[in-house]
mmCIF file of C-alpha atoms and ligand atoms in Angstrom:
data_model
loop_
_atom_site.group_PDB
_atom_site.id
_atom_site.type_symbol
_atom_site.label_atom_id
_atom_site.label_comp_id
_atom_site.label_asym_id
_atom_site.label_seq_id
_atom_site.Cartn_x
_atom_site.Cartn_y
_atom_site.Cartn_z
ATOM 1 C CA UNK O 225 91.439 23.877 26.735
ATOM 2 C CA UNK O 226 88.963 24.198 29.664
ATOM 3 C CA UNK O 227 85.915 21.927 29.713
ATOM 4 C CA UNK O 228 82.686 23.239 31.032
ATOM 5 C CA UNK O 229 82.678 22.191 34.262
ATOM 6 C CA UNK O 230 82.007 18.658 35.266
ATOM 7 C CA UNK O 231 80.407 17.305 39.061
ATOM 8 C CA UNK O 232 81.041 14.296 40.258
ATOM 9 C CA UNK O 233 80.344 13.022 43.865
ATOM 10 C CA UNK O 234 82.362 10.860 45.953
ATOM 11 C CA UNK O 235 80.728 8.135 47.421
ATOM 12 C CA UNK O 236 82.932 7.933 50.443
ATOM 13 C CA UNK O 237 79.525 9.729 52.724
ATOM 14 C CA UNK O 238 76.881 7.297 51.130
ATOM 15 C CA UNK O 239 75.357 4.565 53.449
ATOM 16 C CA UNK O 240 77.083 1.223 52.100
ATOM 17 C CA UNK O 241 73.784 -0.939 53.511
ATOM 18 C CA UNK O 242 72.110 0.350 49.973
ATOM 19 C CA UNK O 243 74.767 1.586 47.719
ATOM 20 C CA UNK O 244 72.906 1.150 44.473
ATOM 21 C CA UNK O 245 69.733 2.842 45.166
ATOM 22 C CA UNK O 246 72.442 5.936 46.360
ATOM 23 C CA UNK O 247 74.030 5.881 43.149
ATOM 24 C CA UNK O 248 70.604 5.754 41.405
ATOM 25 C CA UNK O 249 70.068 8.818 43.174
ATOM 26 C CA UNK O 250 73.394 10.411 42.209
ATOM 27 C CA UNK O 251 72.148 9.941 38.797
ATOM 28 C CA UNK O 252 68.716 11.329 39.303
ATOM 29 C CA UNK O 253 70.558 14.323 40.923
ATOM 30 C CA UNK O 254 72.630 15.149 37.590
ATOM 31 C CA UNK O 255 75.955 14.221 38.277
ATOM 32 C CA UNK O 256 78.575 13.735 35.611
ATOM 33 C CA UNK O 257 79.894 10.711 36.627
ATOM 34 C CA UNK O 258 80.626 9.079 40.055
ATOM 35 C CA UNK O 259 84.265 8.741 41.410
ATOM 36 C CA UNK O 260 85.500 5.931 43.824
ATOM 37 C CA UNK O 261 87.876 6.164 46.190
ATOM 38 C CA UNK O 262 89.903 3.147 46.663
ATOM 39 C CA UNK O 263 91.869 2.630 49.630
ATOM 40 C CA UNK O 264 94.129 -0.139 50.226
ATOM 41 C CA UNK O 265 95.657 0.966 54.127
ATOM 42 C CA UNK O 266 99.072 1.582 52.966
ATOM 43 C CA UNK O 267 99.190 4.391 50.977
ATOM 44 C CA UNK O 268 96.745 6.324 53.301
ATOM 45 C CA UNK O 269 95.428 5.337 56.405
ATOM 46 C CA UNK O 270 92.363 3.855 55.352
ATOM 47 C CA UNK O 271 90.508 0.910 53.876
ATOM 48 C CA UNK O 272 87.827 1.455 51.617
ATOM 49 C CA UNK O 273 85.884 -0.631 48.983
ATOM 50 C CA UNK O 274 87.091 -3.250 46.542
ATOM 51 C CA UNK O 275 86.163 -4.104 42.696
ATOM 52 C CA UNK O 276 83.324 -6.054 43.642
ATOM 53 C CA UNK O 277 81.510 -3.668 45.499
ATOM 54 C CA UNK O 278 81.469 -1.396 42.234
ATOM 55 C CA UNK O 279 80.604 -4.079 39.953
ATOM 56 C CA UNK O 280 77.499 -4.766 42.167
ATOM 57 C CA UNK O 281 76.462 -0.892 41.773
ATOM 58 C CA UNK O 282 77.241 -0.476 38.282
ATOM 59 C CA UNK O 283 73.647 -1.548 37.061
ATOM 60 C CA UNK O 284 72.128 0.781 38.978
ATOM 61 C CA UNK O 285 74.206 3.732 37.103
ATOM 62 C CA UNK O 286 73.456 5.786 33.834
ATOM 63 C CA UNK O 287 76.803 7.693 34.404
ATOM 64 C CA UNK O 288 80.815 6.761 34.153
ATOM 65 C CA UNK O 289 82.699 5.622 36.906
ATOM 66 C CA UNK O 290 85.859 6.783 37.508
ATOM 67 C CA UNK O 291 88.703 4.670 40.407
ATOM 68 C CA UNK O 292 90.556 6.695 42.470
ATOM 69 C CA UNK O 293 93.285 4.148 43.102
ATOM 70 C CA UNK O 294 95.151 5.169 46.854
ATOM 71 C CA UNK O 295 97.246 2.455 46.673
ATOM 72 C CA UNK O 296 100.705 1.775 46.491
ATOM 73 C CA UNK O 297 101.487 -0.075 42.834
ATOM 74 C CA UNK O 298 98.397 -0.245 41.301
ATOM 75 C CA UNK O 299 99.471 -2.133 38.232
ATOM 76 C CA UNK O 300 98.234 -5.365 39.646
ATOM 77 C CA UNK O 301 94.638 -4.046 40.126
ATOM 78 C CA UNK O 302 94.299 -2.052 37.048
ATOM 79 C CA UNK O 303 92.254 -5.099 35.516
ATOM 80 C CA UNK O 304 89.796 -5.715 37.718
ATOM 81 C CA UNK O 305 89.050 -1.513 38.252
ATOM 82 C CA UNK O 306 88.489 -1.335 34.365
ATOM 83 C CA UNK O 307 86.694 -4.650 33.962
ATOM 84 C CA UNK O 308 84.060 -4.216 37.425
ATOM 85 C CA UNK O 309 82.753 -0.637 34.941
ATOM 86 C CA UNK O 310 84.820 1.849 35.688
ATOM 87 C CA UNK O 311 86.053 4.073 32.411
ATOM 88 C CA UNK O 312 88.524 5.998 34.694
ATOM 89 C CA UNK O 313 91.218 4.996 36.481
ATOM 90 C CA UNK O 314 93.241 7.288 38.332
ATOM 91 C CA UNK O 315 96.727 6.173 40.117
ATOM 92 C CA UNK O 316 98.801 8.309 42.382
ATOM 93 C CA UNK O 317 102.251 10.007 41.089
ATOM 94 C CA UNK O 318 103.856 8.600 43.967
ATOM 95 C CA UNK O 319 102.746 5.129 44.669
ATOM 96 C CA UNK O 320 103.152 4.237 40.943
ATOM 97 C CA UNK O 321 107.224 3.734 39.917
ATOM 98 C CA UNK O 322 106.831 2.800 36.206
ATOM 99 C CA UNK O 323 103.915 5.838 35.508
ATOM 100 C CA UNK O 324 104.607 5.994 31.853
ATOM 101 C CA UNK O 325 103.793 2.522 31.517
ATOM 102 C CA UNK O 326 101.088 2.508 34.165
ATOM 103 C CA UNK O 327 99.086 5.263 32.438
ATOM 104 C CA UNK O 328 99.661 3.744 28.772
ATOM 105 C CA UNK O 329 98.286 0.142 30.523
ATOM 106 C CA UNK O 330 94.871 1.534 31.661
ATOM 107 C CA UNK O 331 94.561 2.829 27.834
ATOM 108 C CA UNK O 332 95.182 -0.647 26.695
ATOM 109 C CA UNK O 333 92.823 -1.899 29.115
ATOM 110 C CA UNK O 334 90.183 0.348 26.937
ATOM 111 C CA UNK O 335 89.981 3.108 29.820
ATOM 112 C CA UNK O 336 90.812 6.883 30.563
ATOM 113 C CA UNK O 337 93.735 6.837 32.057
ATOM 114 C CA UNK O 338 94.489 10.043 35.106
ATOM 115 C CA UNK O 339 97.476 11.228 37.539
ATOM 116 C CA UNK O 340 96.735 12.377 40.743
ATOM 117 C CA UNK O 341 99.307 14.719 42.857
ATOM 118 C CA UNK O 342 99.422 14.688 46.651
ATOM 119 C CA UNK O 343 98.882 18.363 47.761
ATOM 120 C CA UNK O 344 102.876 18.761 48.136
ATOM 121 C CA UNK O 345 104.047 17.135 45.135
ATOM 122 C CA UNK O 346 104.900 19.453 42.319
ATOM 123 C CA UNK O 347 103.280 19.699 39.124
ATOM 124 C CA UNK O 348 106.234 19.059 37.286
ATOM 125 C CA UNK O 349 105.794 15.118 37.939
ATOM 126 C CA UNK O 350 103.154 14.949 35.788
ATOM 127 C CA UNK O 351 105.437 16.885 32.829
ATOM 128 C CA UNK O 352 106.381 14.098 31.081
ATOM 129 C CA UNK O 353 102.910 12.079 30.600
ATOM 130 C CA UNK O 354 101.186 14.618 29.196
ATOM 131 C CA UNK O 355 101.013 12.305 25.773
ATOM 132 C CA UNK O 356 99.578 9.119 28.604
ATOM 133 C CA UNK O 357 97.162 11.102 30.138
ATOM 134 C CA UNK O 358 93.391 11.982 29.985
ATOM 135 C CA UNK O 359 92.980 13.376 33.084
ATOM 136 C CA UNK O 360 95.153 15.243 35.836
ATOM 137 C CA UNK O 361 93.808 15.003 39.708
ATOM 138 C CA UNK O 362 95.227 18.033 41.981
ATOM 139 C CA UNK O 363 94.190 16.494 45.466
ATOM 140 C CA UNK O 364 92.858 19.618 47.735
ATOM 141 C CA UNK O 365 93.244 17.613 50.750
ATOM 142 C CA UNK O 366 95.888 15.055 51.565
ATOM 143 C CA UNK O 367 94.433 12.123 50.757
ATOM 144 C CA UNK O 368 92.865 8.975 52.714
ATOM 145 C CA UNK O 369 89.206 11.069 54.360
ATOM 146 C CA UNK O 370 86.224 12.733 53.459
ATOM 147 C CA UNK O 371 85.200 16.118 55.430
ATOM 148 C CA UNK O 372 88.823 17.422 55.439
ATOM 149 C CA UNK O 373 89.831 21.085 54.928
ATOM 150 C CA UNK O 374 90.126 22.353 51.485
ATOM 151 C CA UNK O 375 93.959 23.444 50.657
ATOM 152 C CA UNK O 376 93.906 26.756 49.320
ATOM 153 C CA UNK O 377 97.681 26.950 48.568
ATOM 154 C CA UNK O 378 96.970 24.110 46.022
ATOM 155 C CA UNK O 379 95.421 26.424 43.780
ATOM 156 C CA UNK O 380 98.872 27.832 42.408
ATOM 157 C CA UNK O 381 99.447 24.894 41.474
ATOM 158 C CA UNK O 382 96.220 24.366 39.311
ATOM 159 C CA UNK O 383 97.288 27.461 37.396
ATOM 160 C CA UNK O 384 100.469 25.410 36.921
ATOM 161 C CA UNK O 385 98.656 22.821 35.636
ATOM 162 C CA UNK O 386 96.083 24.858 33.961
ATOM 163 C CA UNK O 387 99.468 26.626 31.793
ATOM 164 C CA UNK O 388 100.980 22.909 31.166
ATOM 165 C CA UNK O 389 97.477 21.476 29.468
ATOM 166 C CA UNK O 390 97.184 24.167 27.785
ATOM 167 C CA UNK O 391 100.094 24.847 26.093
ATOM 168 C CA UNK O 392 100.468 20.918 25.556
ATOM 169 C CA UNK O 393 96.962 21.741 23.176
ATOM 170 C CA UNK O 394 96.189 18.027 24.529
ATOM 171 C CA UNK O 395 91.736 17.530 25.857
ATOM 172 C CA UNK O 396 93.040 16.852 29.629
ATOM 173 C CA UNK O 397 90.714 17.376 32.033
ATOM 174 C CA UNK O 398 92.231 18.911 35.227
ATOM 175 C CA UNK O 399 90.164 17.487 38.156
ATOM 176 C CA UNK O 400 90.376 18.483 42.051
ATOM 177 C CA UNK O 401 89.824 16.696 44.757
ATOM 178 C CA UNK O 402 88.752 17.387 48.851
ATOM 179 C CA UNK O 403 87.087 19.858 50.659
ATOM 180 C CA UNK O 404 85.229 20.835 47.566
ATOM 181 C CA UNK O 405 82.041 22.751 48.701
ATOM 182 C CA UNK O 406 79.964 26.272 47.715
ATOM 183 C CA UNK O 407 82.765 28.328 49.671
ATOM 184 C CA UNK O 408 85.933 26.518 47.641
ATOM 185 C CA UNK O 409 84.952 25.865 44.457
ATOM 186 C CA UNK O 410 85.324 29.139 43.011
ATOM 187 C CA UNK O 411 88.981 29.515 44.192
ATOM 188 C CA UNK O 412 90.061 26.267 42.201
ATOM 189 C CA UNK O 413 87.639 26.964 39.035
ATOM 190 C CA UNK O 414 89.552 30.418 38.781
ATOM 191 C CA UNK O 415 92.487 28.452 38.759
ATOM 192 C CA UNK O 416 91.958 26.211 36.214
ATOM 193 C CA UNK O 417 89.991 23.393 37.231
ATOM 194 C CA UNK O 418 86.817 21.891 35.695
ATOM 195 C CA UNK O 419 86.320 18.733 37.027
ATOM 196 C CA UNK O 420 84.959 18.482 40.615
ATOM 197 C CA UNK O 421 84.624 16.255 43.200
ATOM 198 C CA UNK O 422 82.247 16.711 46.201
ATOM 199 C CA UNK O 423 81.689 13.829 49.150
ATOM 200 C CA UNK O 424 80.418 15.451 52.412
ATOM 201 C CA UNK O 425 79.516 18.752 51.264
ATOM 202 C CA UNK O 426 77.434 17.376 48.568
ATOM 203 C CA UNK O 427 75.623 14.306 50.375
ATOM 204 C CA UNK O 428 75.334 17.088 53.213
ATOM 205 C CA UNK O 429 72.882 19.518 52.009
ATOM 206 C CA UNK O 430 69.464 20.381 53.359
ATOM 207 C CA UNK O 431 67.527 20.853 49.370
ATOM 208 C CA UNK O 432 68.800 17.620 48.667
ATOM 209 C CA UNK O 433 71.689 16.224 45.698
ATOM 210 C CA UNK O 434 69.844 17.550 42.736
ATOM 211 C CA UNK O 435 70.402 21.815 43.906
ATOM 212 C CA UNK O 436 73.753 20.944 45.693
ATOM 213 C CA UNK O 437 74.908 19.900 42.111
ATOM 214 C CA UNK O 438 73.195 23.253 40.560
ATOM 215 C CA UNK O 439 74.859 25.099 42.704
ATOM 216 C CA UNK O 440 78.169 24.065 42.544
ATOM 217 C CA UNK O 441 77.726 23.841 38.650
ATOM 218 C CA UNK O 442 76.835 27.275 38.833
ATOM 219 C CA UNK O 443 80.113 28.368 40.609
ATOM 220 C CA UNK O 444 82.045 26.956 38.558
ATOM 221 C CA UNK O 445 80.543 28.307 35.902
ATOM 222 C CA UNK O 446 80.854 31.606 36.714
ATOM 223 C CA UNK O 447 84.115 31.426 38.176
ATOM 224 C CA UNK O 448 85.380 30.302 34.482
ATOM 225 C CA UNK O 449 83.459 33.395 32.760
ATOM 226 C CA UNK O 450 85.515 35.784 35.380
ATOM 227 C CA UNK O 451 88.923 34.351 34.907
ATOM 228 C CA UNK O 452 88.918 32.561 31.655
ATOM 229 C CA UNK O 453 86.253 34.367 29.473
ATOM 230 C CA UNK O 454 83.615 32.020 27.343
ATOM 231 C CA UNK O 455 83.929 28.226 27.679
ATOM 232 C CA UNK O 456 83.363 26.294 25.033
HETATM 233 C C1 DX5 K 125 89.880 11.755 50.063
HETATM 234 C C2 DX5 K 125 89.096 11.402 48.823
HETATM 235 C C3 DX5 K 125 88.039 12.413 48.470
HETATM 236 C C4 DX5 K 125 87.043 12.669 49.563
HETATM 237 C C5 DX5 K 125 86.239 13.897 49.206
HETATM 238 O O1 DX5 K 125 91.040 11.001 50.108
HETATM 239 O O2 DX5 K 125 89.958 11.246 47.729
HETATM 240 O O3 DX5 K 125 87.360 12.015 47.296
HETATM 241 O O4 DX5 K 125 86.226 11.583 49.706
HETATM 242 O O5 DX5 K 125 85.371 14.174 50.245
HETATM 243 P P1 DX5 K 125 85.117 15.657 50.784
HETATM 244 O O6 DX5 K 125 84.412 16.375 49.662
HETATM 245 O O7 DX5 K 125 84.232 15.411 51.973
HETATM 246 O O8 DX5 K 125 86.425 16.268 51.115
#
């Protein structure tokens, strides 16, 4: 079942010397909740924040967080993701060997538990977890930096996705990730999507957070009345 659409900013673009008053503005801008990308070096080729920097910003939220975990066997960090605020955590198909279990641990931990699939891994690895899973992230870029491309060929395999959820008659919300802006969107809400991320594009434009949201709400929107009809 599609969702209305959700948007939720990376925080990749923010300035780090005064996180929390960003988020704050996030907030104040309308966002749906605020995804972090975690980056451990290995998995991708970058190193990003760690538990403690989200913990410090969480007070300054009236949204969900939701952990983007890049890393390579996440089980480890699970803990400290769920316990420093965040209500989603996300791990990667392919840096996680034991995903059954991994996804069923972040729902013990009392979180929302998500997938996420590289731009060439198939949709078919997330086939089995169906029954784990809250939340399935098609990445739009390969993963590891903000201001990338957006990966058009990705959205056949949101329709993939968009077929699987539904026919499972399971509430997952299919999320995408990367080069998200006013000029993509529409492409990957047709396809199925309804959960958004936006990092450069968002923090980039001129009328400010609160009508870069709008817009891209708006989209999205529309973009489900075309291909999908009414959303409830
Ligand atoms: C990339 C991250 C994305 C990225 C999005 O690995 O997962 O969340 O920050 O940023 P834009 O919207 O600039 O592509």
């Amino acid at each position: 079942m599609l969702h209305p659409p959700l948007i939720v900013p990376s925080v990749l673009p923010a300035d780090f010397s005064r996180l929390g008053e960003e988020v704050a503005e996030l907030c104040e801008a309308g966002v749906d909740r605020i995804q972090w990308d975690v980056m451990d070096g290995v998995f991708v080729p970058n190193l990003t924040m760690g538990p403690d920097v989200i913990a410090a910003s969480r007070p300054h939220s009236s949204v969900g967080f939701e952990a983007h975990l890049m890393v390579v066997e996440p089980d480890e960090l699970l803990g400290r993701y769920v316990d420093a605020g965040c209500e989603l955590v996300i791990v990667h198909a392919e840096a996680t060997t034991h995903l059954h279990r991994t996804l069923a641990r972040i729902r013990e931990l009392g979180a929302r538990s998500g997938v996420a699939l590289n731009p060439a891994t198939p949709a078919s690895a997330v086939a089995h977890v169906l029954d784990e899973t809250d939340l399935i992230l098609a990445m739009t870029v390969n993963p590891g930096f903000g201001g990338q491309a957006y990966i058009p060929a990705v959205e056949a395999k949101v329709a993939e996705l968009r077929a699987m959820i539904d026919a499972s008659g399971l509430p997952i919300e299919l999320e995408v990730d990367g080069g998200i802006t006013d000029q993509t969107i529409a492409g990957a809400a047709g396809a199925g999507a309804d959960v958004f991320i936006s990092g450069s594009w968002l923090f980039g434009q001129p009328d400010g957070k609160a009508a870069a949201v709008r817009r891209l709400r708006d989209l999205a929107a529309q973009a489900h009345q075309q291909h999908h009809g009414e959303v409830a």
